[in-house]
Coordinates of C-alpha atoms in Angstrom, one line a residue:
Chain A
M18 CA 0.0 0.0 0.0
Y19 CA 2.5 2.5 1.1
R20 CA 4.9 1.5 -1.6
N21 CA 2.7 3.0 -4.3
Q22 CA 2.5 6.4 -2.6
Y23 CA 6.2 7.0 -2.4
D24 CA 7.5 5.5 -5.6
S25 CA 6.7 7.9 -8.4
D26 CA 9.6 10.2 -7.8
I27 CA 13.4 9.6 -7.7
T28 CA 13.6 12.4 -5.1
T29 CA 11.2 10.9 -2.6
F30 CA 12.2 8.5 0.2
S31 CA 9.7 6.0 1.4
P32 CA 8.9 5.9 5.2
S33 CA 11.1 2.8 5.5
G34 CA 14.1 4.8 4.2
R35 CA 14.2 3.4 0.6
I36 CA 14.0 5.1 -2.8
H37 CA 11.7 2.8 -4.8
Q38 CA 12.6 4.3 -8.1
I39 CA 16.2 3.1 -7.7
E40 CA 14.9 -0.4 -6.9
Y41 CA 12.7 -0.4 -9.9
A42 CA 15.7 0.6 -12.0
M43 CA 17.6 -2.4 -10.6
E44 CA 14.6 -4.6 -11.8
A45 CA 15.3 -3.4 -15.4
V46 CA 18.8 -5.0 -15.1
K47 CA 17.2 -8.3 -14.0
Q48 CA 15.1 -8.3 -17.2
G49 CA 18.2 -8.4 -19.4
S50 CA 19.6 -11.7 -20.5
A51 CA 22.3 -13.2 -18.4
A52 CA 26.0 -12.2 -18.3
V53 CA 28.7 -14.0 -16.3
A54 CA 32.1 -12.7 -15.3
L55 CA 35.0 -14.5 -13.7
K56 CA 38.8 -14.0 -13.2
S57 CA 42.0 -15.8 -12.4
K58 CA 45.3 -14.3 -11.4
Q59 CA 46.2 -13.5 -15.0
Y60 CA 43.0 -13.2 -16.9
A61 CA 39.4 -11.9 -16.7
V62 CA 36.6 -13.4 -18.7
L63 CA 33.1 -12.2 -19.7
V64 CA 30.5 -14.6 -21.1
S65 CA 27.0 -13.6 -22.1
L66 CA 23.9 -14.9 -23.6
K67 CA 22.7 -12.9 -26.7
R68 CA 19.0 -12.5 -27.3
S69 CA 17.3 -11.8 -30.7
S70 CA 13.9 -10.2 -31.2
S71 CA 12.9 -12.9 -33.7
E72 CA 14.2 -15.8 -35.9
L73 CA 14.8 -13.3 -38.6
G74 CA 16.6 -10.7 -36.5
S75 CA 20.2 -10.4 -35.4
Y76 CA 21.3 -11.0 -31.8
Q77 CA 21.8 -8.0 -29.6
K78 CA 25.5 -7.3 -28.9
K79 CA 26.2 -7.7 -25.2
I80 CA 30.0 -7.2 -24.9
F81 CA 31.8 -4.0 -25.8
V82 CA 35.5 -3.0 -26.0
V83 CA 36.2 0.1 -23.8
D84 CA 40.0 0.2 -24.1
D85 CA 42.9 -2.2 -24.9
H86 CA 42.8 -3.5 -21.3
I87 CA 39.1 -3.1 -20.3
G88 CA 35.8 -4.4 -21.7
I89 CA 32.2 -4.6 -20.5
A90 CA 29.2 -6.9 -20.6
I91 CA 25.8 -5.3 -20.3
S92 CA 22.4 -6.3 -18.9
G93 CA 19.3 -4.1 -19.1
L94 CA 18.4 -1.1 -21.2
T95 CA 20.7 -1.4 -24.3
A96 CA 20.5 2.3 -25.2
D97 CA 21.6 3.3 -21.7
A98 CA 24.4 0.9 -22.0
R99 CA 25.6 2.5 -25.2
V100 CA 25.7 5.9 -23.6
L101 CA 27.7 4.6 -20.6
C102 CA 30.0 2.6 -22.9
N103 CA 30.8 5.8 -24.9
Y104 CA 31.4 7.7 -21.7
M105 CA 33.9 5.0 -20.5
R106 CA 35.7 5.0 -23.9
N107 CA 36.1 8.8 -23.7
E108 CA 37.4 8.7 -20.1
C109 CA 39.9 6.1 -21.0
A110 CA 41.2 7.9 -24.1
N111 CA 41.4 11.2 -22.2
Y112 CA 43.3 9.6 -19.3
K113 CA 45.7 8.1 -21.7
Y114 CA 46.3 11.4 -23.5
V115 CA 46.9 13.3 -20.2
Y116 CA 48.9 10.7 -18.2
E117 CA 50.3 8.5 -21.0
S118 CA 49.3 5.3 -19.3
D119 CA 46.4 3.0 -19.0
M120 CA 43.6 4.0 -16.7
R121 CA 43.2 1.7 -13.7
V122 CA 40.0 -0.3 -13.7
E123 CA 38.8 0.9 -10.3
R124 CA 39.2 4.5 -11.3
L125 CA 37.1 4.1 -14.4
V126 CA 34.4 2.2 -12.5
T127 CA 34.3 4.9 -9.8
K128 CA 33.7 7.5 -12.5
V129 CA 30.8 5.5 -13.9
A130 CA 29.3 5.0 -10.4
D131 CA 29.6 8.7 -9.6
K132 CA 27.9 9.5 -12.9
S133 CA 25.1 7.0 -12.1
Q134 CA 24.6 8.5 -8.6
V135 CA 23.9 11.9 -10.1
H136 CA 20.9 10.5 -11.8
T137 CA 19.5 9.3 -8.5
Q138 CA 19.6 12.7 -6.8
R139 CA 18.6 15.2 -9.4
Y140 CA 14.9 15.9 -10.2
G141 CA 13.9 15.4 -13.8
R142 CA 16.5 12.7 -14.4
R143 CA 16.0 9.0 -14.3
P144 CA 18.6 6.4 -13.3
Y145 CA 20.5 4.4 -16.0
G146 CA 18.5 1.1 -16.4
V147 CA 21.6 -1.0 -17.1
G148 CA 24.0 -3.1 -15.0
L149 CA 27.6 -3.4 -16.3
L150 CA 30.1 -6.2 -15.7
V151 CA 33.5 -4.6 -16.2
A152 CA 36.5 -6.9 -16.9
G153 CA 39.9 -5.4 -16.9
Y154 CA 43.6 -6.0 -16.4
D155 CA 45.9 -3.3 -15.1
Q156 CA 49.2 -2.9 -13.1
T157 CA 47.4 -4.4 -10.0
G158 CA 46.2 -7.5 -11.8
A159 CA 42.9 -8.8 -13.2
H160 CA 39.6 -7.2 -12.0
I161 CA 35.9 -7.8 -12.2
Y162 CA 33.5 -5.1 -11.2
Q163 CA 29.7 -4.8 -11.2
T164 CA 28.0 -1.4 -11.5
C165 CA 24.4 -0.7 -10.5
P166 CA 21.8 1.9 -11.5
S167 CA 22.0 3.0 -7.8
G168 CA 25.5 4.3 -8.2
N169 CA 27.1 1.5 -6.2
F170 CA 29.9 -0.7 -7.5
Y171 CA 31.3 -4.0 -6.3
S172 CA 34.5 -5.9 -6.9
Y173 CA 34.0 -9.7 -7.4
K174 CA 36.0 -12.9 -7.9
S175 CA 33.1 -13.9 -10.1
I176 CA 29.5 -12.8 -10.6
S177 CA 26.5 -13.1 -12.8
I178 CA 23.7 -10.6 -13.6
G179 CA 20.5 -10.6 -15.6
A180 CA 17.6 -13.1 -16.1
R181 CA 17.9 -16.3 -14.0
S182 CA 21.4 -15.3 -12.9
Q183 CA 20.9 -17.0 -9.5
S184 CA 21.4 -20.4 -11.1
A185 CA 24.7 -19.2 -12.6
K186 CA 25.7 -17.8 -9.2
T187 CA 25.1 -21.2 -7.6
Y188 CA 27.5 -22.8 -10.1
L189 CA 30.1 -20.1 -9.5
E190 CA 29.8 -20.4 -5.7
K191 CA 30.5 -24.1 -6.0
H192 CA 33.6 -23.7 -8.2
F193 CA 35.1 -20.2 -7.6
E194 CA 37.9 -21.5 -5.4
A195 CA 39.4 -23.2 -8.4
F196 CA 39.4 -20.1 -10.7
E197 CA 42.5 -18.5 -9.3
G198 CA 44.8 -21.2 -10.8
C199 CA 42.8 -21.8 -14.0
S200 CA 44.2 -21.3 -17.5
L201 CA 42.3 -19.1 -19.9
Q202 CA 40.7 -22.0 -21.6
E203 CA 39.4 -23.5 -18.4
L204 CA 38.1 -20.1 -17.3
I205 CA 36.1 -19.8 -20.5
V206 CA 34.6 -23.3 -20.1
H207 CA 33.6 -22.5 -16.4
G208 CA 31.9 -19.3 -17.6
L209 CA 30.0 -21.2 -20.3
R210 CA 28.9 -23.9 -17.8
A211 CA 27.7 -21.2 -15.5
L212 CA 25.9 -19.5 -18.3
R213 CA 24.2 -22.7 -19.4
E214 CA 22.5 -22.9 -15.9
T215 CA 20.5 -19.7 -16.8
I216 CA 18.9 -21.3 -19.9
P217 CA 15.5 -22.9 -19.3
N218 CA 15.5 -26.6 -20.4
S219 CA 13.0 -26.1 -23.2
D220 CA 15.4 -23.8 -25.1
T221 CA 18.0 -24.7 -27.7
G222 CA 20.9 -24.3 -25.3
L223 CA 24.2 -22.5 -25.9
T224 CA 25.1 -22.2 -29.6
S225 CA 27.8 -20.1 -31.4
K226 CA 25.0 -17.8 -32.4
N227 CA 23.7 -16.8 -29.0
V228 CA 27.0 -16.8 -27.0
S229 CA 29.5 -14.0 -26.7
I230 CA 32.9 -14.2 -25.0
G231 CA 35.2 -11.4 -23.9
I232 CA 38.8 -12.1 -22.7
V233 CA 41.5 -9.8 -21.3
G234 CA 44.8 -10.5 -19.5
H235 CA 48.5 -9.8 -18.9
D236 CA 49.4 -10.7 -22.5
Q237 CA 46.0 -10.4 -24.0
P238 CA 44.4 -7.0 -25.0
F239 CA 40.6 -7.1 -24.6
K240 CA 39.2 -9.2 -27.4
I241 CA 35.6 -10.3 -28.2
I242 CA 35.0 -13.9 -29.4
E243 CA 31.7 -14.1 -31.3
D244 CA 29.8 -16.2 -33.9
E245 CA 31.8 -19.0 -35.5
H246 CA 34.9 -18.3 -33.3
T247 CA 32.9 -19.4 -30.2
A248 CA 32.2 -22.8 -31.8
P249 CA 35.3 -24.6 -30.4
Y250 CA 34.3 -23.6 -26.8
V251 CA 30.6 -24.4 -27.2
T252 CA 31.5 -27.8 -28.5
I253 CA 33.6 -28.5 -25.4
I254 CA 30.6 -28.1 -23.2
H255 CA 28.2 -29.8 -25.6
P256 CA 30.3 -32.7 -27.0
Y257 CA 27.3 -34.4 -28.6
R258 CA 25.7 -31.2 -29.9
H259 CA 26.6 -31.8 -33.6
I260 CA 25.1 -35.3 -33.4
L261 CA 21.9 -33.9 -31.8
E262 CA 21.7 -31.4 -34.6
M263 CA 22.0 -34.2 -37.2
I264 CA 19.1 -36.1 -35.5
D265 CA 17.0 -32.9 -35.5
D266 CA 17.5 -32.4 -39.2
E267 CA 16.4 -36.0 -40.0
Q268 CA 13.3 -35.7 -37.9
A269 CA 12.4 -32.4 -39.6
E270 CA 12.0 -34.2 -43.0
P271 CA 9.0 -36.6 -42.8
M272 CA 9.7 -39.9 -44.5
Q273 CA 8.1 -40.3 -48.0
T274 CA 5.9 -43.3 -48.3
N275 CA 3.8 -44.4 -51.3
Chain B
M8 CA 25.1 41.4 -22.7
E9 CA 25.0 39.0 -25.7
N10 CA 26.5 35.6 -25.2
L11 CA 29.8 35.4 -27.2
N12 CA 30.1 31.7 -26.8
R13 CA 29.7 31.0 -30.5
G14 CA 32.6 28.5 -30.7
G15 CA 35.7 28.8 -32.8
F16 CA 39.2 29.9 -31.7
S17 CA 39.4 33.2 -29.8
F18 CA 42.4 35.2 -31.0
D19 CA 42.2 37.8 -28.1
L20 CA 45.3 36.5 -26.4
C21 CA 47.3 36.5 -29.6
K22 CA 46.6 40.2 -30.0
R23 CA 47.6 40.8 -26.4
N24 CA 50.9 38.9 -27.0
D25 CA 51.7 41.0 -30.1
M26 CA 51.0 44.2 -28.1
I27 CA 53.3 43.2 -25.3
A28 CA 56.1 42.3 -27.7
K29 CA 55.7 45.6 -29.4
N30 CA 56.0 47.4 -26.1
G31 CA 59.5 45.9 -25.7
M32 CA 59.1 42.8 -23.6
K33 CA 61.2 39.9 -24.5
M34 CA 59.0 36.9 -25.4
P35 CA 60.0 33.6 -23.9
G36 CA 61.6 31.2 -26.4
F37 CA 60.4 27.8 -27.2
M38 CA 62.1 24.6 -28.1
K39 CA 62.2 24.0 -31.8
T40 CA 63.2 20.6 -33.2
G41 CA 65.4 22.0 -36.0
T42 CA 65.1 18.6 -37.7
T43 CA 65.5 16.5 -40.7
I44 CA 62.5 14.2 -41.3
V45 CA 62.0 12.0 -44.3
G46 CA 59.4 9.6 -45.7
V47 CA 59.6 7.1 -48.6
V48 CA 57.0 4.7 -50.1
Y49 CA 58.5 1.4 -51.2
A50 CA 57.0 -1.9 -52.7
D51 CA 55.4 -3.2 -49.5
G52 CA 54.9 -0.1 -47.4
V53 CA 56.3 3.1 -46.0
V54 CA 59.6 3.9 -44.3
L55 CA 59.8 7.0 -42.1
G56 CA 63.1 8.5 -40.8
A57 CA 64.1 11.3 -38.4
D58 CA 67.2 12.8 -36.7
T59 CA 67.3 13.1 -32.9
R60 CA 68.4 16.7 -32.1
A61 CA 66.1 19.2 -30.4
T62 CA 67.4 22.8 -30.3
E63 CA 66.6 25.9 -28.2
G64 CA 68.0 28.7 -30.3
P65 CA 71.8 27.9 -30.6
I66 CA 71.8 25.3 -27.8
V67 CA 71.1 21.6 -28.2
A68 CA 68.3 20.9 -25.7
D69 CA 67.9 17.2 -26.3
K70 CA 70.5 14.9 -28.0
D71 CA 68.3 11.9 -28.4
C72 CA 64.7 13.0 -28.8
E73 CA 61.9 10.9 -30.4
K74 CA 60.5 12.6 -33.5
I75 CA 58.5 9.7 -34.9
H76 CA 55.1 9.7 -33.1
Y77 CA 52.6 6.9 -32.8
I78 CA 49.2 7.8 -34.2
A79 CA 47.7 4.3 -34.6
D80 CA 49.0 0.7 -35.0
N81 CA 49.2 1.3 -38.7
I82 CA 50.0 5.0 -38.8
Y83 CA 53.0 7.0 -37.6
C84 CA 53.9 10.7 -37.9
C85 CA 57.2 12.5 -38.0
G86 CA 57.1 16.1 -36.6
A87 CA 59.2 19.2 -37.2
G88 CA 58.7 22.6 -35.8
T89 CA 57.9 23.5 -32.1
A90 CA 58.5 20.3 -30.1
A91 CA 55.5 20.7 -27.8
D92 CA 53.2 21.5 -30.7
T93 CA 54.2 18.3 -32.7
E94 CA 54.0 16.2 -29.5
Y95 CA 50.6 17.3 -28.4
A96 CA 49.0 17.6 -31.9
T97 CA 49.9 14.0 -32.7
A98 CA 48.9 12.8 -29.2
L99 CA 45.5 14.5 -29.5
I100 CA 44.7 13.1 -32.9
S101 CA 45.9 9.7 -31.8
S102 CA 43.4 9.8 -28.9
K103 CA 40.6 10.9 -31.2
L104 CA 41.4 8.1 -33.6
K105 CA 41.3 5.6 -30.8
L106 CA 37.7 6.6 -30.1
H107 CA 36.9 6.6 -33.8
R108 CA 38.3 3.1 -34.1
L109 CA 36.2 1.8 -31.2
A110 CA 33.1 3.5 -32.6
T111 CA 33.5 2.2 -36.2
G112 CA 35.0 -1.2 -35.4
K113 CA 37.4 -0.8 -38.3
Q114 CA 41.1 -0.1 -38.9
V115 CA 41.9 3.6 -39.1
R116 CA 42.6 5.0 -42.6
V117 CA 45.6 7.4 -43.2
V118 CA 43.3 10.0 -44.8
T119 CA 41.2 10.1 -41.6
A120 CA 44.3 11.1 -39.5
L121 CA 45.3 13.5 -42.3
T122 CA 41.9 15.2 -42.3
M123 CA 41.8 15.5 -38.5
L124 CA 45.3 17.0 -38.3
K125 CA 44.8 19.5 -41.2
Q126 CA 41.5 20.7 -39.8
M127 CA 43.0 21.3 -36.4
L128 CA 46.1 23.1 -37.8
F129 CA 43.9 25.3 -40.0
K130 CA 41.7 26.2 -37.1
Y131 CA 44.7 27.6 -35.3
Q132 CA 45.8 29.6 -38.4
G133 CA 49.4 28.5 -38.3
H134 CA 50.0 29.4 -34.6
V135 CA 50.5 25.7 -33.9
S136 CA 53.9 25.4 -35.4
A137 CA 53.8 21.7 -36.5
A138 CA 55.1 20.5 -39.9
L139 CA 54.3 16.8 -40.1
I140 CA 55.1 13.9 -42.3
L141 CA 52.2 11.4 -42.0
G142 CA 52.9 7.8 -43.2
G143 CA 50.8 4.7 -42.9
I144 CA 49.3 1.7 -44.5
D145 CA 45.6 0.8 -44.6
I146 CA 43.1 -1.1 -46.7
T147 CA 43.8 1.2 -49.7
G148 CA 47.6 0.5 -49.5
P149 CA 50.6 2.5 -48.3
S150 CA 50.5 6.3 -48.4
L151 CA 52.6 9.3 -47.4
H152 CA 51.5 12.9 -46.8
T153 CA 53.0 16.2 -45.7
I154 CA 51.1 18.6 -43.5
Y155 CA 52.2 22.2 -43.2
P156 CA 51.5 24.4 -40.1
H157 CA 48.8 26.4 -41.9
G158 CA 46.9 23.3 -42.8
S159 CA 47.8 22.5 -46.4
T160 CA 48.7 18.9 -47.4
D161 CA 50.4 17.0 -50.2
Q162 CA 50.5 13.3 -51.0
L163 CA 53.8 12.1 -52.5
P164 CA 55.9 9.0 -52.9
F165 CA 58.9 10.7 -51.1
V166 CA 58.9 13.7 -48.8
T167 CA 61.2 15.7 -46.5
M168 CA 60.5 18.4 -43.9
G169 CA 62.4 20.5 -41.4
S170 CA 65.5 22.7 -41.5
G171 CA 67.5 19.8 -43.0
S172 CA 64.8 19.1 -45.7
L173 CA 66.9 20.6 -48.6
A174 CA 69.9 18.4 -47.8
A175 CA 67.7 15.3 -47.4
M176 CA 65.7 16.1 -50.6
A177 CA 68.9 16.3 -52.6
E178 CA 69.7 12.8 -51.5
L179 CA 66.2 11.5 -52.4
E180 CA 66.0 13.3 -55.7
A181 CA 69.2 11.6 -56.8
N182 CA 68.5 8.1 -55.6
F183 CA 64.8 7.4 -55.3
K184 CA 63.2 4.8 -57.5
P185 CA 59.7 3.3 -57.4
N186 CA 59.1 -0.2 -55.9
M187 CA 62.3 -0.5 -53.9
T188 CA 62.9 -3.4 -51.6
K189 CA 62.8 -2.8 -47.8
Q190 CA 66.5 -2.7 -47.4
E191 CA 67.0 -0.3 -50.3
A192 CA 64.3 2.0 -48.9
I193 CA 65.8 2.0 -45.4
T194 CA 69.3 2.7 -46.7
L195 CA 68.0 5.6 -48.8
V196 CA 66.1 7.1 -45.8
A197 CA 69.2 6.7 -43.6
D198 CA 71.4 8.4 -46.2
A199 CA 68.9 11.3 -46.5
I200 CA 68.8 11.8 -42.7
K201 CA 72.6 11.6 -42.4
S202 CA 72.8 14.3 -45.1
G203 CA 70.7 16.5 -42.9
I204 CA 72.6 15.6 -39.7
F205 CA 76.0 16.5 -41.2
N206 CA 75.0 19.5 -43.3
D207 CA 72.3 21.3 -41.2
L208 CA 73.1 22.8 -37.7
G209 CA 69.5 22.2 -36.6
S210 CA 69.8 18.5 -37.1
G211 CA 72.2 16.0 -35.5
S212 CA 72.9 12.9 -33.4
N213 CA 71.3 9.6 -34.5
V214 CA 69.1 8.2 -37.2
N215 CA 65.7 6.8 -36.1
I216 CA 63.8 4.7 -38.6
T217 CA 60.2 3.2 -38.5
V218 CA 59.0 0.8 -41.2
L219 CA 55.2 0.3 -41.7
T220 CA 53.9 -2.7 -43.6
K221 CA 50.7 -4.8 -43.8
E222 CA 52.2 -7.2 -41.2
G223 CA 52.8 -4.5 -38.7
V224 CA 55.3 -1.9 -37.6
E225 CA 59.1 -2.2 -37.1
V226 CA 60.6 0.5 -34.9
L227 CA 64.4 0.8 -35.5
K228 CA 65.4 3.3 -32.9
G229 CA 69.0 4.3 -33.2
Y230 CA 69.4 2.6 -36.6
E231 CA 72.6 4.5 -37.1
R232 CA 74.6 6.4 -34.5
P233 CA 77.2 8.4 -36.5
N234 CA 77.8 10.8 -33.6
E235 CA 78.6 8.5 -30.7
R236 CA 79.9 10.4 -27.6
K237 CA 83.2 9.2 -26.2
Y238 CA 83.0 9.9 -22.5
R239 CA 86.1 10.5 -20.5
S240 CA 87.2 7.1 -19.1
K241 CA 90.0 8.3 -16.8
P242 CA 88.6 9.1 -13.3
Y243 CA 89.8 12.2 -11.3
I244 CA 91.4 10.1 -8.5
F245 CA 95.0 10.9 -7.5
K246 CA 97.4 8.7 -5.7
S247 CA 97.7 9.4 -2.0
G248 CA 100.9 11.4 -1.5
T249 CA 100.6 13.4 -4.8
T250 CA 100.0 16.6 -2.7
P251 CA 102.9 17.3 -0.3
I252 CA 102.0 17.9 3.3
L253 CA 103.6 21.1 4.6
S254 CA 102.3 21.1 8.2
E255 CA 99.7 19.4 10.4
V256 CA 97.2 20.7 13.0
R257 CA 95.1 18.3 15.1
L258 CA 91.8 19.7 16.3
P259 CA 89.6 18.3 19.1
P260 CA 86.2 16.9 17.9
L261 CA 83.2 19.3 18.0
S262 CA 81.1 17.1 20.2
S263 CA 83.6 17.7 23.1
K264 CA 82.9 21.4 23.0
V265 CA 79.2 21.4 22.2
I266 CA 76.2 19.8 24.0
I267 CA 73.2 18.8 21.9
E268 CA 69.9 18.6 23.8
D269 CA 66.2 18.3 23.0
V270 CA 64.0 21.2 23.9
P271 CA 60.4 20.2 24.7
M272 CA 57.8 22.0 22.5
E273 CA 55.8 24.7 24.3
V274 CA 52.1 24.8 23.5

């Protein structure tokens, strides 16, 4: 009852001390498709599920390059994500021009968080409806950060956001202790396994069309692996996938009988 | 009061500087690079060369400065003129091109860098004293351009700029031929730079070379060092007894005559 009275304005607190508009903005993040981030000592990996509006349409890009050593995965309002991505790219380029060195990941994330916070306190502005998973590698090692529409940011060993992300989190909680010593290949496979948990059983599962991978590390500038290049990794977690596809094709053609 | 924030460069401070100079104040000098810079297109790409002397009037300010600047992975730029101007103009355009590359998702073209640089230099009406040789390789092939401080540009198969440009051009006009091999091109560029180093006072020290091809960039810093400094190897240490002792006086140590004590601070 009370919730509805105090939730129409970003500048209004509720009697229990909450700002409902911010919480509603966080709901928008939960509507986006899942993204998973995890890191080892030397590498940080982003894995995400791409959605398409229809069979005919292309899949929405989920992972973006910000700089040679930083990349992001998004979940929520795509347009808001584009704006934040451009902002981050500008900040990194400007920092490099002024200081002639790569911007530290925490610095960049703090700037994004500060920018997001402004939109929770000024009348007439709405919060950004997108959560970012920032993966980066700087002088202090590999980093994973999550940013929220509220203006908060968190550092993680591994995390998942978006639709049905709790299932992925359960997988990550079970296996995260092993991540520190994993190779890049193993890390990607763990990410894909965690991502697979977020797909309802009725769906097609992970394919090279709906999976996007981002990698960065001490000897690896941020790179996005998409489309056919994800095939080797997807096959690892679905070793019988190509056989299943063959069976599907045969069943699609009804047998001709006279 | 109308808002004069219409954009464009404001020349008010330039007028003020001219007025001050006319009233007799000595304007501070700036570091010019003097310089011989050279670029040559060969069969598979572009070779850029530069000397390494930076001058402040008649004084050599830097004996080994870097005049070949990074613009993008496939584009490099030699700069002559005021050192700070070339440094920051190239760094600014490099930054803008990074964002451009992220936004378009494609490799940067040389003509894009060219357009950004010339538009910036024209905007400042020649006050940014940067004379540049822009060389790079992109999807359309290797290309070489000159950019003058006022913003005009040329595209040529071989170019020279800077105070040593005449000496270097003489070398290139005599020996350039199209479709050279990589080693021929590097030798030609090195000879042109050396011609500038030895015959122009504003150029000197070493030859720096950068080679740009489809496969990537090869930076040959200090490709030739025809002016190696020979530092004094004999140290200024003399044998004990070289100076004769005429008389000796033994003094008591200071601590026997002076007491050192801590004074507590008074609040």
